[in-house]
Structures are given as C-alpha cells and as structure tokens.
Amino acid sequence: MLSEFLTFIREQSLFEAQDKILLAVSGGIDSVVMSDLFNRAGFYFAIAHCNFGLRGPESDGDEQFVVQLAQQYGLAAYTNFFDTPAFARQSGISLQMAARQLRYEWLETLRSTEGYDYIATAHQLNDCIETLLFNLSRGTGIAGLSGIRSRQGRVIRPLLFADRESVAQYARQHQISWREDSSNRESKYARNLIRHQVVPVLKKLNPNLESTTALTMERLAATERLFQASVAALRDQLEERKEGGIYLWFEKLENWPEPLLHLSHILEYYGFSYRQVRTIWDSRHQ
C-alpha cells in the first residue's frame, strides 16, 4: 500500500517531498493508517486533533490516544477542544456542519501560523462514494457527483486511492491500533444510513462498486472541468461591467446549447440558486 500511496501523491501532484504537512488525525483507522504511511515514507509532518466534546469520555480518550500516537513518532501534536453544541446553536447549523466548520477553520489557522504547507485529511474511496450518494439524494449537479477532490487549496487527501477494506487490511498487516467512534454505528446520521444500509445493497448489485464508482467519478470530474471551461468562455462574452454593475447579455446566451444550465453556473458565482436563476431565465421576455 505504501507504493500506491506514493504513486497517488506523485500522480495527483499533492505536495513535494520537502513540504511540511499537518495531518488531521481523529484516532480512527483511516487517519491512523495515514499517519503510519507518512511516517514510513519519511515525510515531514505533525499531527492535529479536534476534540468536539460530543461523546464525553470517549472523545477525551480519542484525544489521549492521538497525543500518545504523536509521541511514539516523536512528533509535535496539536489539540483543541470545541464547544460544538454551543457553536451549532449560535450558528443555526447542525452538529456535523458545526464540527466541520470548526475543524477546517482551526486547521487552516494552525497551518498558516505554524508554517505548514498543507493540511492532510484521511478521506478514502468509500467516503467519496458515500458523498456522491448523499449529494445525489439531496439533488446536485456534475460537481456533486464527482466525489471528493484530492486537493482543494491547501487541503490534500492522500488516501483517496484506497477503499475501506484496503485500509483495514493494511492496519491488520502492520498491527496498527486505532479508536472506534461509536457514533459511526448510529443510523440517525444520513451518511451512516448510506454506509450501513444503502451501500451494502449496491454492493450486492455490483461487487466491484468501489472501482467502478471511482472510474465514474473520474470521468464526471473531467466532464466538470470541460464544462467549467465552457462556462468561463461564455462568461467573458456575456458580462459587461459598467456604472458599478455587471450586465449579462441574454441575446448572446440564447445561441448557446443548454443556456439555462450555463447561466446557472455563471450566476452561482454571485450567490444565486438554481431556482432563482430559472425564474430569471423564464421571465427574460417579460
């Protein structure tokens, strides 16, 4: 798995060998395996852990485990405790959304202040599949079906080449211990419902679900890049800036294929939803 790990990093141009990487480590199997791979590869890295305080003593146990893991590697370990429920209430968002926002904001602050080049998270291929299905259930476009990107700004995901079973097999082979998050077994969360009930059914239909879905997401991501190039070219033709505003020439847009789709992506940049864009488009001749 180490060779596949290094190949993926090189092919995806995730980072250079001399870069300093800040690893987001929860204590779960994926992030602990990622830490082991970074250590075996000889990369310069440190470990960061978020304690969201959502599981009481179990959350504190995760933090202690991660600190000990960093000590075993002789590494710096950064930890932070968040009052996630309070932040969620104040922000009017779900606990999961609150934890995600707190996590990435703190990691980016830590990265920039401590001089690290990138933040590495331990998302793997099955996380991609679950994200695709989650987005599909809520309604999405091509981008939402393209899975999780291997690199977004300063965030890299070097485990996306591996499925969950490959990660587990590596952990067994190298006698790696990790922490189990009891909330992962609860189907009250949408992603867990997809993981435990939807994906097993799809696996019965297609035992090679991971590999075929990975190929599909790769093709969709390429399609998205092609489409975005088309949108950029069209935006240059349609937009006119004057008198402190931006004007779009619908007459030119009507000659393009799928004009509504193109317009939705252009106006999405300015915060318009697809429904709002459709209303604008339908009323253009009024």
Backbone as a ProteinNet text record, in pm:
[ID]
protein_1_A
[PRIMARY]
MLSEFLTFIREQSLFEAQDKILLAVSGGIDSVVMSDLFNRAGFYFAIAHCNFGLRGPESDGDEQFVVQLAQQYGLAAYTNFFDTPAFARQSGISLQMAARQLRYEWLETLRSTEGYDYIATAHQLNDCIETLLFNLSRGTGIAGLSGIRSRQGRVIRPLLFADRESVAQYARQHQISWREDSSNRESKYARNLIRHQVVPVLKKLNPNLESTTALTMERLAATERLFQASVAALRDQLEERKEGGIYLWFEKLENWPEPLLHLSHILEYYGFSYRQVRTIWDSRHQ
[TERTIARY]
82.5	0	85.6	205.6	294.6	329.5	354.9	389.9	272.3	149.9	31.3	10.3	39	29.6	123.3	247.5	346.6	313.5	264.8	226.5	111.3	13.2	-102.9	-61	25.8	74.6	145.9	226.7	301.6	208.8	119.2	31.2	-66.8	-110.3	-204.7	-135.3	-0.6	78.9	30.7	16.1	-39.9	57.1	183.5	284.1	422.7	523.9	662.4	723.8	828.4	888.5	935.9	975.8	1028.1	920	795.8	687.7	656.2	605.9	564.7	412.7	369.6	228.2	168.5	53.4	-20.3	-131.1	-122.2	-218.8	-334.7	-456.8	-576	-604	-584.5	-593.7	-701.7	-805.2	-915.3	-886.1	-799.7	-776.2	-842.2	-927.4	-990.9	-894.3	-937	-847.8	-788.5	-867.6	-817.8	-704.9	-725.7	-624.5	-500.2	-517.1	-400.9	-317.9	-384.4	-312.6	-242.2	-306.9	-242.9	-116.6	-122.8	-6	107.2	73	173.6	239.7	160.8	214.9	307.2	268.1	354.2	485.4	477.4	597.3	689.4	633.9	714.8	774.8	702	752	861.5	875.5	979.5	945.6	818	777.2	782.1	796	792.3	645.4	601.7	461.6	442.7	329.2	285.7	139.7	90.1	-45.5	-131.9	-254.7	-351.4	-479.7	-537.8	-659.3	-764.3	-886.7	-1000.3	-1083.7	-1104.7	-1194.9	-1323.7	-1427.9	-1553.3	-1645	-1602.9	-1678.5	-1817.7	-1837.2	-1970.7	-1996.4	-1889.5	-1907.7	-1847.5	-1835.7	-1790.2	-1654	-1643.5	-1516.2	-1456.8	-1542.6	-1493.2	-1413.8	-1461.8	-1389.9	-1256.2	-1255.5	-1130.9	-1032.9	-1084.9	-999.7	-937.3	-1012.2	-957.6	-840.3	-857.6	-751.4	-625.5	-641.9	-526.8	-455.9	-533.9	-476.9	-392.4	-443.4	-372	-244.5	-250.8	-131.3	-24.1	-63.1	31.9	87.5	2.9	48	156.3	134.7	234.3	364.3	352.9	471.9	551.4	482	550.1	634	583.7	656.6	758.4	756.4	843.9	803	672	619.4	551.2	534.9	451.8	305.9	228	85	8.1	-85.7	-170.1	-311.6	-369.1	-506.4	-588.1	-717.1	-806	-942.9	-1001	-1135.8	-1235.4	-1347.6	-1451.5	-1583.5	-1653.7	-1790.9	-1881	-1884.1	-1954.3	-2104.3	-2173	-2317.2	-2348.9	-2269.2	-2293.4	-2272.9	-2167	-2140	-2250.7	-2299.5	-2407.3	-2533.7	-2565.4	-2684.2	-2669.5	-2554.2	-2530.2	-2534.3	-2486.8	-2477.7	-2602.4	-2690.5	-2811	-2784.4	-2684	-2648.4	-2644.4	-2633	-2629.4	-2496.7	-2494.8	-2371.1	-2261.1	-2297.1	-2197	-2139.5	-2225.3	-2177.7	-2091.6	-2132	-2055.4	-1916.4	-1910.5	-1781.8	-1692	-1749.3	-1671.5	-1614.6	-1697.7	-1652.4	-1544	-1566.8	-1467.7	-1335.6	-1345.9	-1226.9	-1141.9	-1201.6	-1122.9	-1071.9	-1149.6	-1103	-981.9	-989.1	-876.4	-754.1	-773.4	-660.3	-590.8	-667.5	-606.6	-530.5	-587.8	-516.8	-386.5	-393.2	-275.4	-171.5	-217.1	-125.3	-48.6	-121.2	-57.4	32.5	-9.7	70.4	192.8	183.4	293.9	384	351.2	440.9	431.1	314.3	296.3	245.3	279.5	241.8	100.9	64	-67.4	-129.4	-260.8	-337.5	-378.5	-351.3	-390.3	-503.2	-611.8	-721.3	-725.6	-787.8	-779.5	-902.6	-965.9	-1078.2	-1029	-1107	-1070.6	-1184.6	-1167.6	-1257.9	-1403.1	-1426	-1564.3	-1630.5	-1550.3	-1604	-1652.6	-1578.3	-1617.4	-1752.6	-1767.1	-1891.6	-2008.9	-1988	-2094.8	-2130.9	-2031.4	-2056.9	-2137.2	-2101.3	-2175.4	-2322.1	-2346.5	-2483.7	-2560.2	-2491.7	-2554.4	-2595.7	-2505.7	-2536.7	-2649	-2645.6	-2749.2	-2886.5	-2891.2	-3019.3	-3077.2	-2990.2	-3035.2	-3058	-3005	-3012.4	-2882.2	-2821	-2690.5	-2662	-2551.9	-2506	-2385.9	-2312.8	-2198.1	-2094.5	-2067.2	-1964	-1995.4	-2122.8	-2161.7	-2152.4	-2141.8	-2128.8	-1984.4	-1893.8	-1753.3	-1671.8	-1738.1	-1667.5	-1590.3	-1500.1	-1417.8	-1288.4	-1248.8	-1126.2	-1003.5	-900.9	-777.4	-702.1	-732.6	-667	-761.7	-781.6	-862.1	-787.1	-724.8	-644.8	-531.1	-529.3	-423	-461.7	-574.1	-618.6	-594.4	-523.3	-495.8	-554.5	-585.5	-646.8	-572.9	-460.3	-372.4	-418.7	-533.5	-582.5	-696.2	-729	-845	-828.5	-709.8	-686.8	-731.4	-746.3	-769.7	-914.2	-970	-1104	-1092.9	-1206.5	-1209.4	-1145.9	-1170	-1114.6	-963	-909.9	-764.5	-699.1	-762.8	-711.3	-712.8	-822.3	-833	-729.6	-708	-609.8	-469.3	-438	-307.2	-289.6	-395	-387.9	-363.1	-430.4	-410	-268.3	-223.4	-90.6	20.1	3.8	107.3	72.3	-30.2	-70.5	-90.8	-164.9	-193.4	-321.5	-317	-436.9	-498.7	-627.9	-698.8	-818.3	-887.3	-1006.1	-1131.6	-1233.3	-1361.7	-1455.8	-1514	-1612.2	-1750.1	-1807.5	-1935.5	-2047.4	-2036.1	-2141.5	-2146.4	-2038	-2037.5	-2136.2	-2180.1	-2274.6	-2420.2	-2440.9	-2576.3	-2631.6	-2745.5	-2805.2	-2888.5	-2887.2	-2962.4	-2893.7	-2763.6	-2692.3	-2705.3	-2727.4	-2752.9	-2638.9	-2515.8	-2402	-2390.6	-2419.6	-2416.3	-2525.8	-2641.5	-2751.9	-2711	-2643.9	-2594.5	-2490.5	-2400.3	-2290.6	-2340.6	-2434.6	-2476.1	-2593.5	-2674.5	-2794.4	-2799.9	-2752.4	-2760.3	-2644.9	-2523	-2405.8	-2406.8	-2441.7	-2446.1	-2539.8	-2652.1	-2744.7	-2680.2	-2612.8	-2545.4	-2431.2	-2366.1	-2257.9	-2310.8	-2434.2	-2494.3	-2519.1	-2557.5	-2579.1	-2447.8	-2344.9	-2214.3	-2105.2	-2047.7	-1942.3	-1819.8	-1802.2	-1688.8	-1729.9	-1819.6	-1876.3	-1768.8	-1668.5	-1566.9	-1490.3	-1442	-1359.6	-1441	-1562.2	-1643.2	-1691.2	-1724.3	-1766.8	-1650.2	-1531.2	-1412.7	-1390.2	-1406.3	-1390.2	-1498.1	-1620.6	-1730.8	-1704.3	-1659.2	-1631.1	-1516.3	-1417.9	-1306.2	-1355	-1443.9	-1498.2	-1587.6	-1666.1	-1751.5	-1668.7	-1559.3	-1471.9	-1411.8	-1373.5	-1320.3	-1428.1	-1550.1	-1663	-1688.4	-1679.2	-1698.2	-1592.4	-1466.9	-1360.2	-1385.3	-1429.4	-1460	-1574.3	-1677.4	-1792.7	-1755.1	-1673.1	-1632.5	-1552.1	-1475	-1402.3	-1500.3	-1608	-1712.6	-1782.1	-1809.7	-1874.2	-1785.3	-1655.9	-1562.8	-1558	-1556.3	-1554	-1681.6	-1794.4	-1922.1	-1932	-1883.4	-1889.8	-1815.8	-1701.2	-1623.9	-1703.4	-1788.3	-1868.5	-1991.7	-2048.4	-2176	-2162.7	-2060.4	-2050.2	-1998.7	-2060.4	-2013.8	-2023.3	-1911.9	-1907.5	-1912.7	-2012.3	-2023.5	-2110.3	-2080.5	-2156.9	-2166.4	-2057.4	-2052.5	-2133.9	-2183.5	-2262.8	-2213.4	-2274.7	-2240.7	-2365.3	-2352.5	-2464.6	-2438.3	-2543.2	-2534.8	-2624.6	-2570.4	-2645	-2710.8	-2842.5	-2915.9	-2926.9	-2923.3	-2935.4	-2823.5	-2703.7	-2590.4	-2604.1	-2659.1	-2672.4	-2767.3	-2871.6	-2973.3	-2919.3	-2805.2	-2746	-2657.4	-2636.6	-2552.8	-2638.8	-2580	-2655.3	-2676.7	-2790.7	-2826.2	-2802	-2868.6	-2843	-2874.3	-2982.7	-3017.8	-2909.7	-2856.3	-2751	-2626.9	-2588.5	-2472.5	-2497	-2616.3	-2647.2	-2644.8	-2695	-2697.7	-2557.4	-2462.3	-2324.6	-2257	-2294.3	-2239	-2289.1	-2419.6	-2478.5	-2455.5	-2423.1	-2390	-2273.7	-2180.8	-2063.9	-2106.6	-2221.6	-2270.3	-2374.1	-2390.5	-2475.7	-2618.7	-2650.7	-2786.6	-2805.4	-2922.3	-2954.6	-3007.4	-3013.1	-3063.9	-3208.5	-3290.4	-3431	-3444.3	-3361.2	-3364.7	-3325.3	-3222.2	-3176.9	-3285.1	-3352.2	-3458.5	-3571.9	-3605.1	-3708.6	-3665.7	-3539.7	-3486.1	-3492.4	-3451.6	-3448.4	-3589	-3682.6	-3819.7	-3887.9	-3842.4	-3906.3	-3829	-3733	-3645.4	-3718.3	-3830.2	-3901.2	-4018.4	-4035.3	-4149.4	-4119.9
-121.8	0	126.5	117.2	233.2	280.4	185	222.9	291.3	239.7	304	443.9	457.8	586.6	688.8	649.4	739.5	770.4	669.1	689.8	788.6	774.3	863.9	1007.8	1026.4	1160.7	1222.4	1141.6	1192.3	1222.5	1130.3	1148.3	1263.5	1284.3	1392.4	1524.5	1520.9	1640.9	1704.7	1621.8	1670.8	1759.9	1720.4	1802.6	1753.6	1833.9	1798.1	1731.1	1653.4	1574.5	1660.7	1784.1	1871.1	1950	1938.9	2015.3	1965.2	2056	2023.3	2003.9	1888.8	1852.5	1840.3	1901.9	1892.1	1789.5	1678.7	1569.6	1588.3	1583.5	1585.7	1442.5	1414.2	1276.8	1268.6	1192.2	1174.5	1062.8	969.4	848.4	727.5	750.8	641.1	570.9	459.2	374.8	447.4	527.3	593.5	690.8	776.9	877.8	816.9	708.2	642.7	571.8	508.7	446.8	554.2	666.8	775.9	821.6	832.2	872	772.2	643.7	539.3	547.7	572.6	584.2	705.1	816.5	934.7	907.2	835.5	803.6	711	606.5	512.3	577.7	675.5	743.9	845.1	879.1	972.8	1118.7	1150.6	1289.1	1367.8	1498.3	1587.6	1616.7	1578.3	1600.9	1617.3	1673.3	1684.8	1642.8	1625.8	1573.9	1677.5	1692.9	1783.3	1706.2	1730.6	1657.9	1753.8	1737.1	1816.8	1734.4	1788	1726.2	1807.8	1751.8	1825.1	1811.1	1730.1	1717.4	1660.6	1578.2	1526.2	1388.8	1321.7	1186	1169.3	1281	1276.3	1211	1113.4	1045.9	979.7	935	871.8	972.1	1095.5	1199.4	1230.2	1236	1260.8	1145.8	1023.8	907.7	913.1	961.3	978.4	1075.7	1185.3	1286.6	1228.9	1156.8	1095.5	996.7	920	822.5	892.5	1001	1072.3	1136.5	1192.6	1251.6	1144.8	1026.9	916.7	869.6	868.4	829.7	924.8	1053.5	1152.7	1134	1103.5	1081.3	961.5	857.3	739.5	775	868.8	912.3	1022	1072.5	1183.2	1312.2	1333.2	1446.1	1548.7	1666.3	1767.7	1726.2	1750.1	1719.3	1843.2	1882.8	1998.1	1948	1993.1	1953.9	2078.4	2068.1	2179.5	2124.1	2181.1	2141.8	2246.1	2199	2288.8	2260.8	2367.5	2353.3	2350.6	2236.7	2223.4	2248.9	2194.1	2221.2	2370.4	2443.6	2587.5	2659.9	2623	2686.5	2655.4	2531.7	2492.4	2573.8	2592.2	2670.5	2816.3	2873	3013.1	3035	2935.9	2949.4	2900.2	2829.9	2777.3	2667.2	2583.5	2474	2343.5	2231.5	2100.4	2079.5	1980.5	1948.1	1907.2	1828.8	1783	1898.8	1991	2108.3	2196.6	2208.8	2289.7	2230.6	2098.8	2032.4	2049.6	2037	2052.7	2193.8	2293.7	2432.3	2462.8	2421.6	2443.6	2375.9	2255	2177.1	2246.6	2281	2337	2477	2556.4	2690.5	2682.3	2592.5	2579.5	2521.8	2420.4	2358.9	2458.6	2541.3	2640.6	2746.2	2788.9	2884.1	2823.7	2699.3	2627.9	2612.5	2575.4	2557.5	2685.3	2795.4	2921.3	2977.4	2966.8	3023.6	2938.9	2807.2	2717.9	2683.4	2733.5	2717.7	2586.3	2523.6	2401.2	2436.6	2353	2380.9	2333.4	2216.1	2159.6	2092	2079.4	2000.8	1871.5	1757.9	1628.6	1568	1532.7	1461.3	1318.5	1228.7	1085.6	1031.8	1113.3	1062.3	953.2	843.4	737.4	715.8	617.3	598.7	579.2	504.6	482.9	612.2	703.2	834.3	907.9	891.8	952.2	898.9	767.8	704.2	750.8	755.7	799.8	946.2	1027.8	1168.5	1180.9	1101.8	1102.4	1067.2	960.7	916.2	1017.4	1077.7	1179.5	1300	1345.8	1459.5	1425.7	1303.2	1259.7	1260	1218.5	1212.4	1350.8	1450.3	1586.9	1668.7	1619.9	1695.3	1769	1749.5	1809.6	1815.5	1878	1883.4	1793.3	1816.3	1730.4	1735.5	1854.9	1869.2	1783.7	1775.9	1698.5	1549.1	1506.7	1364	1325.1	1419.9	1395.1	1346.6	1330.1	1281	1390.9	1350.6	1443.3	1467.2	1590.8	1622.7	1583.5	1539.1	1500.9	1622.8	1738.6	1861.6	1979.2	2054.5	2176.1	2283.8	2373.7	2476.1	2413.1	2437.4	2384.8	2253.3	2195.9	2068.4	1956.3	1853.2	1737.7	1612.3	1514.6	1389.7	1271.9	1234.6	1134.1	989.8	963.8	825.7	794.1	884.4	863.4	747.2	697.3	583	451.2	448.4	323.1	311.6	190.3	169.1	126.5	118.1	91.3	-43.2	-145	-277.4	-278	-204.2	-195.9	-130.9	-27.9	39.6	-55.8	-130.1	-225.2	-336.5	-382.9	-488.2	-439.8	-316.8	-258.7	-248.7	-206.3	-193.2	-328.6	-431.8	-566.4	-615.1	-592.8	-639.5	-578.2	-451.6	-380.7	-367.3	-441.3	-444.9	-303.8	-225.6	-87.5	-83.2	-14	3	139.7	149.9	274.8	283.4	394.1	416.3	399.4	336.5	321.8	433.1	502.8	606.7	541.3	535.2	465.4	530.3	659.9	727.9	681.7	618.4	568.1	453.6	393.1	281.6	328.3	456.7	509.6	553.1	499.5	530	657.6	731.1	857.2	963.8	943.1	1035.1	987.2	1080.7	1044.9	963.5	1004	933.2	790.7	772.9	638.1	551.4	610.5	538.2	490.3	576.9	539.5	428.8	443	346.8	207.8	202.9	74.2	9.3	88.4	31.3	45.5	156.7	177.8	109.7	134.9	79.1	-73.5	-143.7	-290.7	-343.5	-275.9	-317.5	-297.8	-184.9	-158.2	-257.2	-298.7	-397.4	-532.7	-564	-688.5	-681.4	-564.1	-545.8	-543.2	-486.2	-475	-493.1	-613.2	-638.3	-548.9	-495.7	-407.2	-260.3	-230.9	-96.7	10.7	-13.6	88.6	125.2	24.7	52.8	114.6	64.2	119.2	260.5	284.9	419.5	516.7	470.2	556	599.6	506	538.9	636.7	613.5	704.4	844.8	855.7	986.8	1055.9	978.2	1034.9	1095.5	1023.9	1073.7	1195.6	1193.5	1308	1430.9	1409.1	1521.4	1584	1499.1	1550.5	1626.9	1574.2	1642.9	1778.1	1784	1909.3	2011.8	1967.9	2060.5	2114.2	2026.1	2066.6	2167.7	2140.4	2229.7	2365.3	2365.2	2491.1	2577.1	2512.6	2587.3	2653.8	2582.8	2638.7	2755.5	2741.6	2848.7	2973	2952.8	3066.1	3140.4	3064.4	3126.8	3206.5	3151	3219.4	3343	3333.4	3447.4	3567.7	3541.4	3650.1	3721.1	3646.2	3704.8	3778.7	3729.1	3782	3901	3900.6	4001.7	4135.2	4238.9	4374.7	4454.4	4511.7	4587.7	4737.5	4803.8	4948.5	5007.8	5132.7	5206.6	5130.3	5063.1	4991.9	4864.9	4818	4695.6	4598.2	4480	4376	4344.7	4351.1	4325.8	4198.6	4118.6	3997	4011.9	3978	3989.8	3856.4	3846.5	3722.5	3687.3	3788.5	3760.3	3668.5	3691.1	3606.2	3467.1	3462.7	3335.9	3240.3	3293.3	3208.3	3126.4	3164.7	3090.8	2975.2	2964.8	2858	2736.3	2616.3	2496.9	2502.3	2453.1	2449.9	2586	2690	2824	2837.5	2773.4	2783.7	2723.3	2610.9	2544.8	2632.7	2691.5	2780.5	2901.8	2959.2	3077.4	3045.7	2928.7	2892.4	2885.1	2837.6	2828.1	2964.8	3051.5	3187	3263.3	3256.9	3331.6	3265.4	3137.2	3067.8	3137.1	3189.6	3261	3381.6	3440.6	3559.8	3526.3	3398.3	3357.2	3323	3311.6	3276.5	3125	3080.4	2938.2	2902	2770.7	2726.6	2769.7	2761.4	2801.3	2949.8	3031.6	3175	3204.7	3134.5	3155.1	3113.1	3003.9	2957.6	3060	3120	3224.1	3343.3	3381.9	3493	3459.7	3338.7	3296.8	3290.5	3237.4	3223.4	3358.5	3459.9	3592	3689	3639.7	3728.1	3808.7	3757.7	3828.2	3911.5	3911.6	3984.6	4134.7
0	0	0	57	60.7	-80	-169.6	-307.1	-376.7	-354.3	-412.7	-354.6	-226.9	-158.6	-222.7	-242.4	-301.9	-447.4	-518.9	-659	-669.6	-581.9	-584.2	-555.8	-458.7	-425.3	-544.9	-612.7	-728.7	-845.6	-877.6	-993.5	-974.5	-850.9	-822.1	-788.3	-785	-752.5	-622	-519.1	-393.1	-316.5	-313	-245.7	-285.5	-251.1	-278.4	-155.1	-178.6	-70.6	46.1	17.9	123.7	196.9	154	216.3	357.5	438.9	575.3	577.5	625.8	618.7	758.5	777.2	903	885.6	958.6	946	1044.2	991.4	1076.3	1119.7	1247.4	1298.3	1405.7	1376.7	1472.3	1571.4	1529.2	1607.7	1545.6	1444.6	1372.8	1279.6	1224.9	1146.1	1025.2	955.5	835.1	866.8	965.5	996.2	1061	1136.3	1197	1089.7	994.5	882.4	800.1	776.6	704.2	776.8	908.5	986.9	970.1	972.3	956.3	819	716	580.4	568.2	626.8	624.1	695.8	807.3	883.4	804.9	744.3	667	542.8	486.7	367	400	526.2	566.9	543.1	529.4	507.8	639	626.9	742.4	774	893.2	927.4	1077.6	1113.2	1252.2	1258.3	1378.4	1398.2	1469.7	1420.2	1483.2	1511.5	1628	1668	1721.9	1674.8	1722.3	1819.9	1938.8	2036.1	2035.1	1972.8	1958.7	2080.2	2177.2	2300.6	2284	2182.4	2153.3	2214.6	2259.6	2311.7	2450.6	2523.8	2661.9	2679.2	2772.6	2798.5	2673.9	2583.1	2460.8	2377.2	2367.7	2294	2360.6	2493.6	2565.9	2545.5	2538.8	2512.5	2374.6	2277.3	2142.3	2144.4	2216	2223.3	2287.2	2396.4	2463.9	2371.7	2297.5	2204.7	2098.8	2042.7	1936.6	1990.1	2109.1	2170.1	2189.5	2236.2	2254.1	2120	2017.9	1884.3	1835.6	1853	1812.1	1889.8	2017.3	2099.6	2050.5	2006.1	1951.8	1829.5	1750.2	1630.9	1662.2	1785.2	1820.4	1752.3	1739.3	1663.5	1751.8	1694.7	1758.4	1745.6	1850.6	1847.6	1891	1810.1	1841.2	1870.2	1979.4	2012.1	2045.6	2024	2057.5	2094.4	2199.1	2241.5	2193.6	2138.6	2088.9	2160.6	2194.8	2245.1	2122.2	2057.3	1929.5	1940.2	2041.9	2051.6	2061.5	2140	2155.3	2022.8	1951.2	1821.6	1721.6	1724.5	1633.2	1660.1	1788.7	1824.6	1781.3	1808	1773.1	1622	1547.7	1402.4	1330.4	1402.6	1340.9	1240.9	1270	1179.9	1257.8	1186	1250.2	1322.4	1410.9	1481.8	1385.3	1283.7	1187.9	1108.6	1065.9	993.1	1082.8	1208.5	1303.5	1324.3	1344	1364.1	1242.4	1124.2	1001.1	990.9	1016.6	1006.9	1109.5	1234.1	1339.1	1305.1	1253.8	1221.1	1116.4	1003.8	894.2	925.6	998.7	1034.9	1127.1	1226.2	1318.7	1248.7	1166.6	1096.6	1005.4	936.9	848.1	928.3	1040.4	1126.6	1176.6	1219.4	1268.4	1158.3	1040.4	926.8	897	888.1	848.8	958.7	1085	1193.8	1227.3	1207.8	1243.2	1124.5	1006.8	892.8	817.9	817.9	739.5	599.6	504	365.3	332.9	385.8	353.6	475.6	470.5	567.4	498.2	559.3	501.9	583.6	516.8	582.2	528.2	604.3	573.5	501.9	418.9	340.1	245.8	235	142.1	41.8	-44.6	-157.7	-115.1	-8.3	35.9	83.1	139.1	175.2	50.9	-59.3	-187.1	-233.4	-227.1	-272.2	-186.8	-55.8	34.3	9.1	-21.8	-53.5	-181.9	-281.8	-408.3	-384.5	-309.9	-284.1	-199.4	-103.7	-19.2	-103.4	-189.9	-276.5	-373.7	-426	-519.7	-453	-327.3	-255.9	-230	-223	-194.3	-321.3	-433.5	-557.8	-580.5	-697	-721.5	-870.6	-905.8	-1043.9	-1062.9	-1172.6	-1203	-1091.3	-1040.6	-937.4	-815.1	-777.5	-661	-680.5	-806.8	-837.9	-868	-855.7	-889.4	-771.2	-655.3	-538.5	-467.9	-381.5	-303.9	-380.4	-392.9	-465.8	-384.3	-454.2	-385.6	-333.9	-391.8	-346.5	-365.6	-258.8	-262.4	-186.3	-259	-193.6	-116.2	14.1	99.9	168.1	129.4	186.9	86.8	129.3	43.4	106.6	19.7	67	3.6	62.2	1	12.7	78.6	91.2	-4.9	-94.9	-181.5	-279	-293.5	-382.5	-319.1	-186.8	-113.2	-67.2	-76.3	-21.5	125.3	190.5	334.7	369.5	287.9	315	301.2	204.1	186.3	307.6	359.4	478.6	597.7	614.2	725.4	712.6	590.8	567.3	601.9	565.7	598.3	749.7	818.4	964.1	1030.3	981.1	1036.6	1007.3	886.4	845.1	930.7	966.3	1042.4	1190.4	1233.4	1374.4	1431.1	1357.9	1396.4	1479.2	1590.2	1673.3	1645.9	1671.7	1646.9	1740.2	1734.4	1816.4	1731.4	1789.3	1721.8	1768.8	1673.9	1704.9	1711.3	1830.2	1846.9	1765.3	1736.9	1660.6	1515.5	1467.7	1329.8	1309.7	1420.3	1409.7	1414.6	1440.7	1455	1320	1283.6	1153.2	1153.7	1265.4	1267.9	1183.8	1155.8	1068.2	924.2	832.3	692.4	633.1	658.7	599.4	653	780.9	836.9	777.5	753.9	690.4	551.5	478.1	344.9	356.5	452.3	468.7	507	599.9	655.6	583.8	513.1	452	299.9	246.9	101.8	29.1	73.6	5.4	2.4	111.4	104.2	-3.7	-25.5	-131.8	-268.1	-286.4	-413.3	-436.6	-327.2	-339.2	-384.9	-348.3	-395.9	-545.9	-593.5	-737	-813.1	-750.9	-815.3	-710.6	-700.1	-601.3	-619.9	-741.1	-769.5	-760.3	-668.9	-658.3	-644.5	-559.8	-534.2	-661.3	-732.6	-850.6	-963.8	-986.3	-1095	-1062.2	-935.9	-897.3	-904.6	-869.4	-879.5	-1023.5	-1117.8	-1259.5	-1304.3	-1259.8	-1294.6	-1241.9	-1117.5	-1059.2	-1131.7	-1174.8	-1250.2	-1381.5	-1450.3	-1577.2	-1554.5	-1447.8	-1416.9	-1380	-1309.3	-1273.8	-1399	-1495.7	-1622.4	-1698.7	-1696.5	-1760.9	-1695.9	-1564.3	-1491.9	-1531.6	-1544	-1584.2	-1724.7	-1814.2	-1951.4	-1952.1	-1874.1	-1869.3	-1809.6	-1705.9	-1644.8	-1741.5	-1828.6	-1931.6	-2027.1	-2060.2	-2146.3	-2077.8	-1948.9	-1872.3	-1868.2	-1846.6	-1840.4	-1973.2	-2083.5	-2216.2	-2240.9	-2200.6	-2219.3	-2130.8	-2007.7	-1916.7	-1975.5	-2037.3	-2097.9	-2206.9	-2277.4	-2385.3	-2333.6	-2223.8	-2176.1	-2082.2	-1999.6	-1895.3	-1948.2	-1898	-1926.6	-1797.5	-1756.9	-1632.4	-1663.5	-1608.3	-1626.8	-1516.7	-1484.9	-1384.5	-1252.3	-1216.9	-1090	-1083.8	-1199.1	-1201.8	-1306.3	-1308.2	-1405	-1486.4	-1617.8	-1707.8	-1787.5	-1805.2	-1885.4	-2007.4	-2123.8	-2247.9	-2280.6	-2249.6	-2271.3	-2419.7	-2507.1	-2650.2	-2697.7	-2647.1	-2684.2	-2621.9	-2502.3	-2430.4	-2501.4	-2563.7	-2625.3	-2741.5	-2795.1	-2907	-2860.6	-2730.4	-2676.4	-2642.9	-2651.1	-2607.4	-2456.6	-2411.9	-2269.7	-2202.6	-2251.1	-2196.7	-2048	-2002.4	-1860.8	-1772.6	-1813.2	-1735.8	-1727.8	-1841.3	-1841.2	-1751.8	-1763.2	-1683	-1533.7	-1496.8	-1354.7	-1297	-1376.3	-1327.7	-1324.8	-1417.3	-1415.5	-1292.9	-1268.2	-1157.1	-1021.8	-1022.7	-897.9	-828.5	-908.8	-856.3	-773.4	-808.8	-738.7	-631.2	-600.5	-489.9	-525.3	-654.6	-695.4	-693.4	-648.4	-652.1	-790.4	-817.6	-948	-967	-862.6	-873.7	-905.1	-842.3	-869.5	-1013.8	-1061.1	-1198.7	-1296.8	-1266.5	-1356.3	-1364.2	-1251.2	-1250.7	-1335.6	-1321.1	-1400.9	-1549.2	-1583	-1723.1	-1782.5	-1707.2	-1757.4	-1778.4	-1704.8	-1714	-1803.3	-1880.9	-1958.1	-2065.3	-2116.6	-2223.5	-2171.4	-2038.8	-1982.1	-1972.8
[MASK]
++++++++++++++++++++++++++++++++++++++++++++++++++++++++++++++++++++++++++++++++++++++++++++++++++++++++++++++++++++++++++++++++++++++++++++++++++++++++++++++++++++++++++++++++++++++++++++++++++++++++++++++++++++++++++++++++++++++++++++++++++++++++++++++++++++++++++++++++++++++++++++++

